[in-house]
Amino acid sequence: MAKSVDLELRKAFNDLQVKTVETKKKIRLIDSQISTLVKMLALTDLTYQKVITLPPNTKTYESVGRMFLLTELDQVQNNLRNSLDLISARIHDYENNKQYLESNVKESKNNIREMVQHKKEELS
């Protein structure tokens, strides 16, 4: 019986180790994506703050690929505002995903602890 307990615990620990390594990789990727999005958010916000101070008759251009198109100031402001909202939503989604992954690993570790405790009680 002790060998079956050992095999069961060993398999559970190996599964936990694999899951933890994979989750840490995902979390590092999410952290880098959040970092990139935070930089984009700051740049877009700075641009938006400058654009809203422009006089209404200012000619503005938006980048489309490798060219620039003459665009109404209101449209540029709306596009920047929409970009800010979109980037903020994506950051929020990534943070929620990160929290989910972290709680999932924590729950798995707690399950392993409970299994070890249960096995100790059975052997006693």
PDB file of C-alpha atoms in Angstrom:
ATOM      1  CA  MET A   1       0.000   0.000   0.000  1.00  0.00           C
ATOM      2  CA  ALA A   2       2.864   2.378   0.747  1.00  0.00           C
ATOM      3  CA  LYS A   3       4.167   2.025  -2.797  1.00  0.00           C
ATOM      4  CA  SER A   4       0.780   2.932  -4.283  1.00  0.00           C
ATOM      5  CA  VAL A   5       0.630   5.959  -1.998  1.00  0.00           C
ATOM      6  CA  ASP A   6       4.125   6.957  -3.051  1.00  0.00           C
ATOM      7  CA  LEU A   7       3.299   6.536  -6.734  1.00  0.00           C
ATOM      8  CA  GLU A   8       0.090   8.490  -6.369  1.00  0.00           C
ATOM      9  CA  LEU A   9       1.830  11.327  -4.536  1.00  0.00           C
ATOM     10  CA  ARG A  10       4.780  11.297  -6.944  1.00  0.00           C
ATOM     11  CA  LYS A  11       2.390  11.586  -9.910  1.00  0.00           C
ATOM     12  CA  ALA A  12       0.513  14.419  -8.208  1.00  0.00           C
ATOM     13  CA  PHE A  13       3.769  16.268  -7.452  1.00  0.00           C
ATOM     14  CA  ASN A  14       5.003  15.798 -11.024  1.00  0.00           C
ATOM     15  CA  ASP A  15       1.691  17.084 -12.390  1.00  0.00           C
ATOM     16  CA  LEU A  16       1.878  20.066 -10.058  1.00  0.00           C
ATOM     17  CA  GLN A  17       5.444  20.803 -11.103  1.00  0.00           C
ATOM     18  CA  VAL A  18       4.547  20.704 -14.806  1.00  0.00           C
ATOM     19  CA  LYS A  19       1.479  22.858 -14.215  1.00  0.00           C
ATOM     20  CA  THR A  20       3.488  25.359 -12.156  1.00  0.00           C
ATOM     21  CA  VAL A  21       6.214  25.692 -14.796  1.00  0.00           C
ATOM     22  CA  GLU A  22       3.664  26.179 -17.593  1.00  0.00           C
ATOM     23  CA  THR A  23       1.702  28.688 -15.546  1.00  0.00           C
ATOM     24  CA  LYS A  24       4.820  30.685 -14.668  1.00  0.00           C
ATOM     25  CA  LYS A  25       5.663  30.904 -18.377  1.00  0.00           C
ATOM     26  CA  LYS A  26       2.158  32.148 -19.116  1.00  0.00           C
ATOM     27  CA  ILE A  27       2.374  34.679 -16.289  1.00  0.00           C
ATOM     28  CA  ARG A  28       5.726  36.015 -17.562  1.00  0.00           C
ATOM     29  CA  LEU A  29       4.202  36.377 -21.031  1.00  0.00           C
ATOM     30  CA  ILE A  30       1.186  38.186 -19.593  1.00  0.00           C
ATOM     31  CA  ASP A  31       3.488  40.479 -17.575  1.00  0.00           C
ATOM     32  CA  SER A  32       5.437  41.426 -20.698  1.00  0.00           C
ATOM     33  CA  GLN A  33       2.208  42.056 -22.606  1.00  0.00           C
ATOM     34  CA  ILE A  34       0.879  44.216 -19.775  1.00  0.00           C
ATOM     35  CA  SER A  35       4.154  46.150 -19.715  1.00  0.00           C
ATOM     36  CA  THR A  36       3.928  46.787 -23.455  1.00  0.00           C
ATOM     37  CA  LEU A  37       0.303  47.874 -23.169  1.00  0.00           C
ATOM     38  CA  VAL A  38       1.090  50.230 -20.269  1.00  0.00           C
ATOM     39  CA  LYS A  39       3.736  51.919 -22.410  1.00  0.00           C
ATOM     40  CA  MET A  40       1.274  52.184 -25.302  1.00  0.00           C
ATOM     41  CA  LEU A  41      -1.336  53.600 -22.930  1.00  0.00           C
ATOM     42  CA  ALA A  42       1.058  56.254 -21.661  1.00  0.00           C
ATOM     43  CA  LEU A  43       2.071  57.259 -25.191  1.00  0.00           C
ATOM     44  CA  THR A  44      -1.519  57.357 -26.414  1.00  0.00           C
ATOM     45  CA  ASP A  45      -2.603  59.359 -23.370  1.00  0.00           C
ATOM     46  CA  LEU A  46       0.212  61.853 -23.883  1.00  0.00           C
ATOM     47  CA  THR A  47      -0.781  62.226 -27.541  1.00  0.00           C
ATOM     48  CA  TYR A  48      -4.428  62.660 -26.587  1.00  0.00           C
ATOM     49  CA  GLN A  49      -3.569  65.315 -23.993  1.00  0.00           C
ATOM     50  CA  LYS A  50      -1.651  67.284 -26.635  1.00  0.00           C
ATOM     51  CA  VAL A  51      -4.324  66.888 -29.319  1.00  0.00           C
ATOM     52  CA  ILE A  52      -7.184  68.141 -27.144  1.00  0.00           C
ATOM     53  CA  THR A  53      -5.317  71.418 -26.605  1.00  0.00           C
ATOM     54  CA  LEU A  54      -5.171  72.155 -30.348  1.00  0.00           C
ATOM     55  CA  PRO A  55      -7.414  74.876 -31.808  1.00  0.00           C
ATOM     56  CA  PRO A  56     -10.475  73.546 -33.680  1.00  0.00           C
ATOM     57  CA  ASN A  57      -9.249  74.544 -37.169  1.00  0.00           C
ATOM     58  CA  THR A  58      -5.877  72.756 -36.876  1.00  0.00           C
ATOM     59  CA  LYS A  59      -5.019  70.368 -39.690  1.00  0.00           C
ATOM     60  CA  THR A  60      -4.357  66.928 -38.299  1.00  0.00           C
ATOM     61  CA  TYR A  61      -3.067  63.785 -39.946  1.00  0.00           C
ATOM     62  CA  GLU A  62      -3.403  60.152 -38.986  1.00  0.00           C
ATOM     63  CA  SER A  63      -0.975  57.450 -39.907  1.00  0.00           C
ATOM     64  CA  VAL A  64      -2.292  54.700 -42.173  1.00  0.00           C
ATOM     65  CA  GLY A  65       0.504  52.277 -42.880  1.00  0.00           C
ATOM     66  CA  ARG A  66       3.321  54.287 -44.376  1.00  0.00           C
ATOM     67  CA  MET A  67       1.248  57.324 -45.280  1.00  0.00           C
ATOM     68  CA  PHE A  68      -0.644  60.046 -43.478  1.00  0.00           C
ATOM     69  CA  LEU A  69      -4.228  61.066 -44.205  1.00  0.00           C
ATOM     70  CA  LEU A  70      -5.732  64.454 -43.456  1.00  0.00           C
ATOM     71  CA  THR A  71      -8.282  63.808 -40.718  1.00  0.00           C
ATOM     72  CA  GLU A  72     -10.703  66.045 -38.862  1.00  0.00           C
ATOM     73  CA  LEU A  73      -9.545  67.000 -35.375  1.00  0.00           C
ATOM     74  CA  ASP A  74     -12.703  65.576 -33.794  1.00  0.00           C
ATOM     75  CA  GLN A  75     -12.101  62.245 -35.506  1.00  0.00           C
ATOM     76  CA  VAL A  76      -8.486  62.134 -34.296  1.00  0.00           C
ATOM     77  CA  GLN A  77      -9.635  62.859 -30.741  1.00  0.00           C
ATOM     78  CA  ASN A  78     -12.319  60.155 -30.933  1.00  0.00           C
ATOM     79  CA  ASN A  79      -9.841  57.626 -32.313  1.00  0.00           C
ATOM     80  CA  LEU A  80      -7.362  58.388 -29.532  1.00  0.00           C
ATOM     81  CA  ARG A  81     -10.100  58.138 -26.890  1.00  0.00           C
ATOM     82  CA  ASN A  82     -11.217  54.794 -28.348  1.00  0.00           C
ATOM     83  CA  SER A  83      -7.623  53.567 -28.335  1.00  0.00           C
ATOM     84  CA  LEU A  84      -7.260  54.545 -24.680  1.00  0.00           C
ATOM     85  CA  ASP A  85     -10.423  52.635 -23.787  1.00  0.00           C
ATOM     86  CA  LEU A  86      -9.373  49.584 -25.790  1.00  0.00           C
ATOM     87  CA  ILE A  87      -5.875  49.456 -24.306  1.00  0.00           C
ATOM     88  CA  SER A  88      -7.246  49.878 -20.763  1.00  0.00           C
ATOM     89  CA  ALA A  89      -9.720  47.043 -21.343  1.00  0.00           C
ATOM     90  CA  ARG A  90      -6.982  44.762 -22.657  1.00  0.00           C
ATOM     91  CA  ILE A  91      -4.786  45.510 -19.627  1.00  0.00           C
ATOM     92  CA  HIS A  92      -7.717  44.711 -17.350  1.00  0.00           C
ATOM     93  CA  ASP A  93      -8.355  41.420 -19.192  1.00  0.00           C
ATOM     94  CA  TYR A  94      -4.692  40.405 -18.915  1.00  0.00           C
ATOM     95  CA  GLU A  95      -4.641  41.219 -15.197  1.00  0.00           C
ATOM     96  CA  ASN A  96      -7.773  39.131 -14.631  1.00  0.00           C
ATOM     97  CA  ASN A  97      -6.225  36.255 -16.588  1.00  0.00           C
ATOM     98  CA  LYS A  98      -3.044  36.515 -14.511  1.00  0.00           C
ATOM     99  CA  GLN A  99      -5.022  36.422 -11.258  1.00  0.00           C
ATOM    100  CA  TYR A 100      -6.927  33.373 -12.501  1.00  0.00           C
ATOM    101  CA  LEU A 101      -3.694  31.536 -13.326  1.00  0.00           C
ATOM    102  CA  GLU A 102      -2.151  32.387  -9.965  1.00  0.00           C
ATOM    103  CA  SER A 103      -5.236  31.252  -8.045  1.00  0.00           C
ATOM    104  CA  ASN A 104      -5.380  28.049 -10.112  1.00  0.00           C
ATOM    105  CA  VAL A 105      -1.801  27.125  -9.153  1.00  0.00           C
ATOM    106  CA  LYS A 106      -2.439  28.021  -5.517  1.00  0.00           C
ATOM    107  CA  GLU A 107      -5.519  25.799  -5.500  1.00  0.00           C
ATOM    108  CA  SER A 108      -3.534  22.914  -6.989  1.00  0.00           C
ATOM    109  CA  LYS A 109      -0.868  23.302  -4.302  1.00  0.00           C
ATOM    110  CA  ASN A 110      -3.525  23.280  -1.601  1.00  0.00           C
ATOM    111  CA  ASN A 111      -5.037  20.112  -3.091  1.00  0.00           C
ATOM    112  CA  ILE A 112      -1.624  18.421  -2.948  1.00  0.00           C
ATOM    113  CA  ARG A 113      -1.196  19.491   0.696  1.00  0.00           C
ATOM    114  CA  GLU A 114      -4.594  18.053   1.539  1.00  0.00           C
ATOM    115  CA  MET A 115      -3.707  14.813  -0.238  1.00  0.00           C
ATOM    116  CA  VAL A 116      -0.437  14.523   1.703  1.00  0.00           C
ATOM    117  CA  GLN A 117      -2.236  15.256   4.965  1.00  0.00           C
ATOM    118  CA  HIS A 118      -4.907  12.681   4.169  1.00  0.00           C
ATOM    119  CA  LYS A 119      -2.253  10.050   3.347  1.00  0.00           C
ATOM    120  CA  LYS A 120      -0.429  10.791   6.617  1.00  0.00           C
ATOM    121  CA  GLU A 121      -3.663  10.286   8.542  1.00  0.00           C
ATOM    122  CA  GLU A 122      -4.302   6.993   6.736  1.00  0.00           C
ATOM    123  CA  LEU A 123      -0.828   5.691   7.572  1.00  0.00           C
ATOM    124  CA  SER A 124      -1.068   6.688  11.247  1.00  0.00           C
TER     125      SER A 124
END
